[in-house]
Amino acid sequence: MEAPDLDYIRKQFPALQDGYVFFDNAGGSQTLKHCAEKISDYLLHTNVQLGASYTVSALSGRRVASAKQQLAGWINASDPVEVAPGPSTTQLLQNLARSFVKTLKPGDEVIVTNCDHEANIGPWMNLREKGITVKIWKINRDDLRLHTDDLERLMTGKTRLVAFTHVSNILGTIHPVKEITAFVHERGALVCIDGVAFAPHRQVDVQDLDVDFYVFSFYKVFGPHYSILYAKREHLEKLPGINHYFIGEEDLPYKLQPGNVNFELTWALTGVPDYFNELYSAHFGENEKPAFQKNSAVFDLLSAHEEKLAGGLLNFLAGNPKVEIIGEGRADRSVRVPTISFVHKNIKSSDIPVKVDPHGIGIRYGDFYARRLIEYLGLGPKGGVVRVSMVHYNTPEEVSRLCRIFSELL
Ligand SMILES: Cc1ncc(COP(=O)(O)O)c(C=O)c1O
């Protein structure tokens, strides 16, 4: 397979032009010029309230409606009403939990993991205040994976929801969401997936996964600080609204969006599908294939490149006996994304990134709000892990640069 044209790719991101190496992409990726231009174009030319009859309001309305359509297409949702944009994954999940709890009765059960970011744990944990039992599905200590036989032991006839992550923002391991979802559905419960650490690297196909709820944030997918919640229409119709009392239960998904959407950011998100469309043309030529198929080809190209980046760093780390990789050791793109964490036998995690900073490379350490995982692994005293998180615009030269610095440091 052809390699991605990194010169072309990197030109789309102004922040990449001055040679700084961004290796904290799981914290937030760089933003496409295209997205930033769309924000300013919206604000400077069509910044009015939607829903009025005058020309500019109608134009703004068409922009936002087209954005919702494109976002639905991006994740293969069958209907744009299934996509609720909102300020952050954390906020969207809190909104969802506020609505979902109204469908539960005391004694009902919800299951969360101990390897998620707190965004997909806390809102569900809080349901205990309403008499809901919350159980914890613990990751297996040996292979750091979620096992369905452990889940089986937790599920009962009262289990209503299992909330888990597609990829841990620390471990990088891809969980088999489709299989786990089928397993949960067979036992009569719904799933809520945090796709934040997955979405920058692979195509999300909500219909193929058959998930009930799926959420991620575009500031990690080359766009601005804005997020989307996917909710399957049949559930959305039944979920009680959390918006003003006069917003109808049939008003999908507005009943779950108090404060409405941010228009300029919703519009700006379309810069991401635009970019993928351009990447497709640049690598495979012009043709009339459906956008989802084109995106799939682009993700395939980019993930092969990401696998090489991950391989370079993992091989280097595996060769140092004082380093322990926390997560999947293989670079294979079917099992992991290039979000790589490690600890050092003798050096605290907090002492490593500051020594890399002066070389013009940004990495970081900590628990990354997956605090329960870090505590479970006993890594609190280390200051958490050191994390190097790469995306497709990173280069093998950048990885080599980091490895050279690490070889003196670790
Ligand atoms: C895996 C994961 N889930 C959820 C979040 C929270 O996303 P947001 O900042 O949009 O609330 C993050 C942020 O780092 C994350 O890495």
PDB file of N, CA and C in Angstrom, residues 88-100 116-124 161 163-164 192-196 213-216 228-229:
ATOM      1  N   SER A  88     -18.502  19.039  25.265  1.00  0.00           N
ATOM      2  CA  SER A  88     -17.397  18.121  25.562  1.00  0.00           C
ATOM      3  C   SER A  88     -17.978  16.727  25.792  1.00  0.00           C
ATOM      4  N   THR A  89     -17.113  15.748  25.719  1.00  0.00           N
ATOM      5  CA  THR A  89     -17.537  14.382  26.032  1.00  0.00           C
ATOM      6  C   THR A  89     -18.057  14.316  27.468  1.00  0.00           C
ATOM      7  N   THR A  90     -17.341  14.967  28.372  1.00  0.00           N
ATOM      8  CA  THR A  90     -17.731  14.945  29.786  1.00  0.00           C
ATOM      9  C   THR A  90     -19.151  15.490  29.942  1.00  0.00           C
ATOM     10  N   GLN A  91     -19.409  16.647  29.323  1.00  0.00           N
ATOM     11  CA  GLN A  91     -20.730  17.266  29.472  1.00  0.00           C
ATOM     12  C   GLN A  91     -21.813  16.418  28.813  1.00  0.00           C
ATOM     13  N   LEU A  92     -21.519  15.880  27.644  1.00  0.00           N
ATOM     14  CA  LEU A  92     -22.524  15.084  26.932  1.00  0.00           C
ATOM     15  C   LEU A  92     -22.892  13.832  27.722  1.00  0.00           C
ATOM     16  N   LEU A  93     -21.895  13.224  28.370  1.00  0.00           N
ATOM     17  CA  LEU A  93     -22.193  12.025  29.158  1.00  0.00           C
ATOM     18  C   LEU A  93     -22.959  12.385  30.430  1.00  0.00           C
ATOM     19  N   GLN A  94     -22.658  13.538  30.998  1.00  0.00           N
ATOM     20  CA  GLN A  94     -23.435  13.956  32.168  1.00  0.00           C
ATOM     21  C   GLN A  94     -24.891  14.222  31.770  1.00  0.00           C
ATOM     22  N   ASN A  95     -25.068  14.838  30.617  1.00  0.00           N
ATOM     23  CA  ASN A  95     -26.440  15.071  30.135  1.00  0.00           C
ATOM     24  C   ASN A  95     -27.168  13.744  29.918  1.00  0.00           C
ATOM     25  N   LEU A  96     -26.449  12.817  29.277  1.00  0.00           N
ATOM     26  CA  LEU A  96     -27.075  11.522  28.991  1.00  0.00           C
ATOM     27  C   LEU A  96     -27.479  10.822  30.293  1.00  0.00           C
ATOM     28  N   ALA A  97     -26.569  10.832  31.270  1.00  0.00           N
ATOM     29  CA  ALA A  97     -26.864  10.140  32.538  1.00  0.00           C
ATOM     30  C   ALA A  97     -28.051  10.798  33.250  1.00  0.00           C
ATOM     31  N   ARG A  98     -28.139  12.120  33.155  1.00  0.00           N
ATOM     32  CA  ARG A  98     -29.249  12.847  33.800  1.00  0.00           C
ATOM     33  C   ARG A  98     -30.587  12.419  33.214  1.00  0.00           C
ATOM     34  N   SER A  99     -30.586  12.172  31.920  1.00  0.00           N
ATOM     35  CA  SER A  99     -31.814  11.737  31.269  1.00  0.00           C
ATOM     36  C   SER A  99     -32.048  10.237  31.517  1.00  0.00           C
ATOM     37  N   PHE A 100     -30.993   9.458  31.360  1.00  0.00           N
ATOM     38  CA  PHE A 100     -31.116   7.989  31.437  1.00  0.00           C
ATOM     39  C   PHE A 100     -31.633   7.542  32.803  1.00  0.00           C
ATOM     40  N   ASP A 116     -11.629   3.331  32.241  1.00  0.00           N
ATOM     41  CA  ASP A 116     -12.110   4.468  31.457  1.00  0.00           C
ATOM     42  C   ASP A 116     -11.542   5.783  31.984  1.00  0.00           C
ATOM     43  N   HIS A 117     -11.583   6.790  31.146  1.00  0.00           N
ATOM     44  CA  HIS A 117     -11.458   8.185  31.599  1.00  0.00           C
ATOM     45  C   HIS A 117     -12.662   8.438  32.517  1.00  0.00           C
ATOM     46  N   GLU A 118     -12.494   9.305  33.499  1.00  0.00           N
ATOM     47  CA  GLU A 118     -13.565   9.521  34.474  1.00  0.00           C
ATOM     48  C   GLU A 118     -14.865  10.032  33.830  1.00  0.00           C
ATOM     49  N   ALA A 119     -14.749  10.597  32.636  1.00  0.00           N
ATOM     50  CA  ALA A 119     -15.945  11.125  31.944  1.00  0.00           C
ATOM     51  C   ALA A 119     -17.026  10.069  31.774  1.00  0.00           C
ATOM     52  N   ASN A 120     -16.605   8.789  31.594  1.00  0.00           N
ATOM     53  CA  ASN A 120     -17.578   7.709  31.370  1.00  0.00           C
ATOM     54  C   ASN A 120     -17.716   6.822  32.607  1.00  0.00           C
ATOM     55  N   ILE A 121     -17.263   7.322  33.754  1.00  0.00           N
ATOM     56  CA  ILE A 121     -17.454   6.593  35.019  1.00  0.00           C
ATOM     57  C   ILE A 121     -18.266   7.466  35.976  1.00  0.00           C
ATOM     58  N   GLY A 122     -17.756   8.669  36.221  1.00  0.00           N
ATOM     59  CA  GLY A 122     -18.362   9.548  37.228  1.00  0.00           C
ATOM     60  C   GLY A 122     -19.864   9.751  37.074  1.00  0.00           C
ATOM     61  N   PRO A 123     -20.342  10.102  35.873  1.00  0.00           N
ATOM     62  CA  PRO A 123     -21.785  10.361  35.741  1.00  0.00           C
ATOM     63  C   PRO A 123     -22.625   9.134  36.099  1.00  0.00           C
ATOM     64  N   TRP A 124     -22.083   7.945  35.838  1.00  0.00           N
ATOM     65  CA  TRP A 124     -22.822   6.706  36.155  1.00  0.00           C
ATOM     66  C   TRP A 124     -22.692   6.381  37.632  1.00  0.00           C
ATOM     67  N   LEU A 161     -27.317  -0.941  31.855  1.00  0.00           N
ATOM     68  CA  LEU A 161     -26.331  -0.282  30.991  1.00  0.00           C
ATOM     69  C   LEU A 161     -24.929  -0.735  31.367  1.00  0.00           C
ATOM     70  N   ALA A 163     -21.139   0.755  30.622  1.00  0.00           N
ATOM     71  CA  ALA A 163     -20.390   1.880  30.052  1.00  0.00           C
ATOM     72  C   ALA A 163     -18.922   1.479  29.989  1.00  0.00           C
ATOM     73  N   PHE A 164     -18.332   1.542  28.798  1.00  0.00           N
ATOM     74  CA  PHE A 164     -16.913   1.173  28.689  1.00  0.00           C
ATOM     75  C   PHE A 164     -16.259   1.929  27.544  1.00  0.00           C
ATOM     76  N   CYS A 192     -22.800   2.118  26.508  1.00  0.00           N
ATOM     77  CA  CYS A 192     -22.408   3.515  26.283  1.00  0.00           C
ATOM     78  C   CYS A 192     -20.891   3.534  26.136  1.00  0.00           C
ATOM     79  N   ILE A 193     -20.423   3.928  24.955  1.00  0.00           N
ATOM     80  CA  ILE A 193     -18.996   3.807  24.645  1.00  0.00           C
ATOM     81  C   ILE A 193     -18.322   5.174  24.601  1.00  0.00           C
ATOM     82  N   ASP A 194     -17.188   5.274  25.279  1.00  0.00           N
ATOM     83  CA  ASP A 194     -16.318   6.442  25.142  1.00  0.00           C
ATOM     84  C   ASP A 194     -15.357   6.149  23.985  1.00  0.00           C
ATOM     85  N   GLY A 195     -15.553   6.881  22.886  1.00  0.00           N
ATOM     86  CA  GLY A 195     -14.719   6.640  21.696  1.00  0.00           C
ATOM     87  C   GLY A 195     -13.624   7.683  21.523  1.00  0.00           C
ATOM     88  N   VAL A 196     -13.366   8.463  22.572  1.00  0.00           N
ATOM     89  CA  VAL A 196     -12.452   9.614  22.436  1.00  0.00           C
ATOM     90  C   VAL A 196     -11.054   9.196  21.965  1.00  0.00           C
ATOM     91  N   PHE A 213     -25.091   4.107  22.617  1.00  0.00           N
ATOM     92  CA  PHE A 213     -24.588   5.468  22.810  1.00  0.00           C
ATOM     93  C   PHE A 213     -23.081   5.452  22.550  1.00  0.00           C
ATOM     94  N   TYR A 214     -22.605   6.498  21.864  1.00  0.00           N
ATOM     95  CA  TYR A 214     -21.176   6.558  21.528  1.00  0.00           C
ATOM     96  C   TYR A 214     -20.795   8.032  21.510  1.00  0.00           C
ATOM     97  N   VAL A 215     -19.683   8.370  22.154  1.00  0.00           N
ATOM     98  CA  VAL A 215     -19.349   9.792  22.275  1.00  0.00           C
ATOM     99  C   VAL A 215     -17.853  10.013  22.067  1.00  0.00           C
ATOM    100  N   PHE A 216     -17.513  11.137  21.426  1.00  0.00           N
ATOM    101  CA  PHE A 216     -16.092  11.510  21.312  1.00  0.00           C
ATOM    102  C   PHE A 216     -15.964  13.002  21.027  1.00  0.00           C
ATOM    103  N   ILE A 228     -19.394  15.093  19.923  1.00  0.00           N
ATOM    104  CA  ILE A 228     -20.719  14.575  19.545  1.00  0.00           C
ATOM    105  C   ILE A 228     -21.084  13.336  20.350  1.00  0.00           C
ATOM    106  N   LEU A 229     -22.377  13.276  20.644  1.00  0.00           N
ATOM    107  CA  LEU A 229     -22.958  12.076  21.257  1.00  0.00           C
ATOM    108  C   LEU A 229     -23.848  11.438  20.199  1.00  0.00           C
TER     109      LEU A 229
END
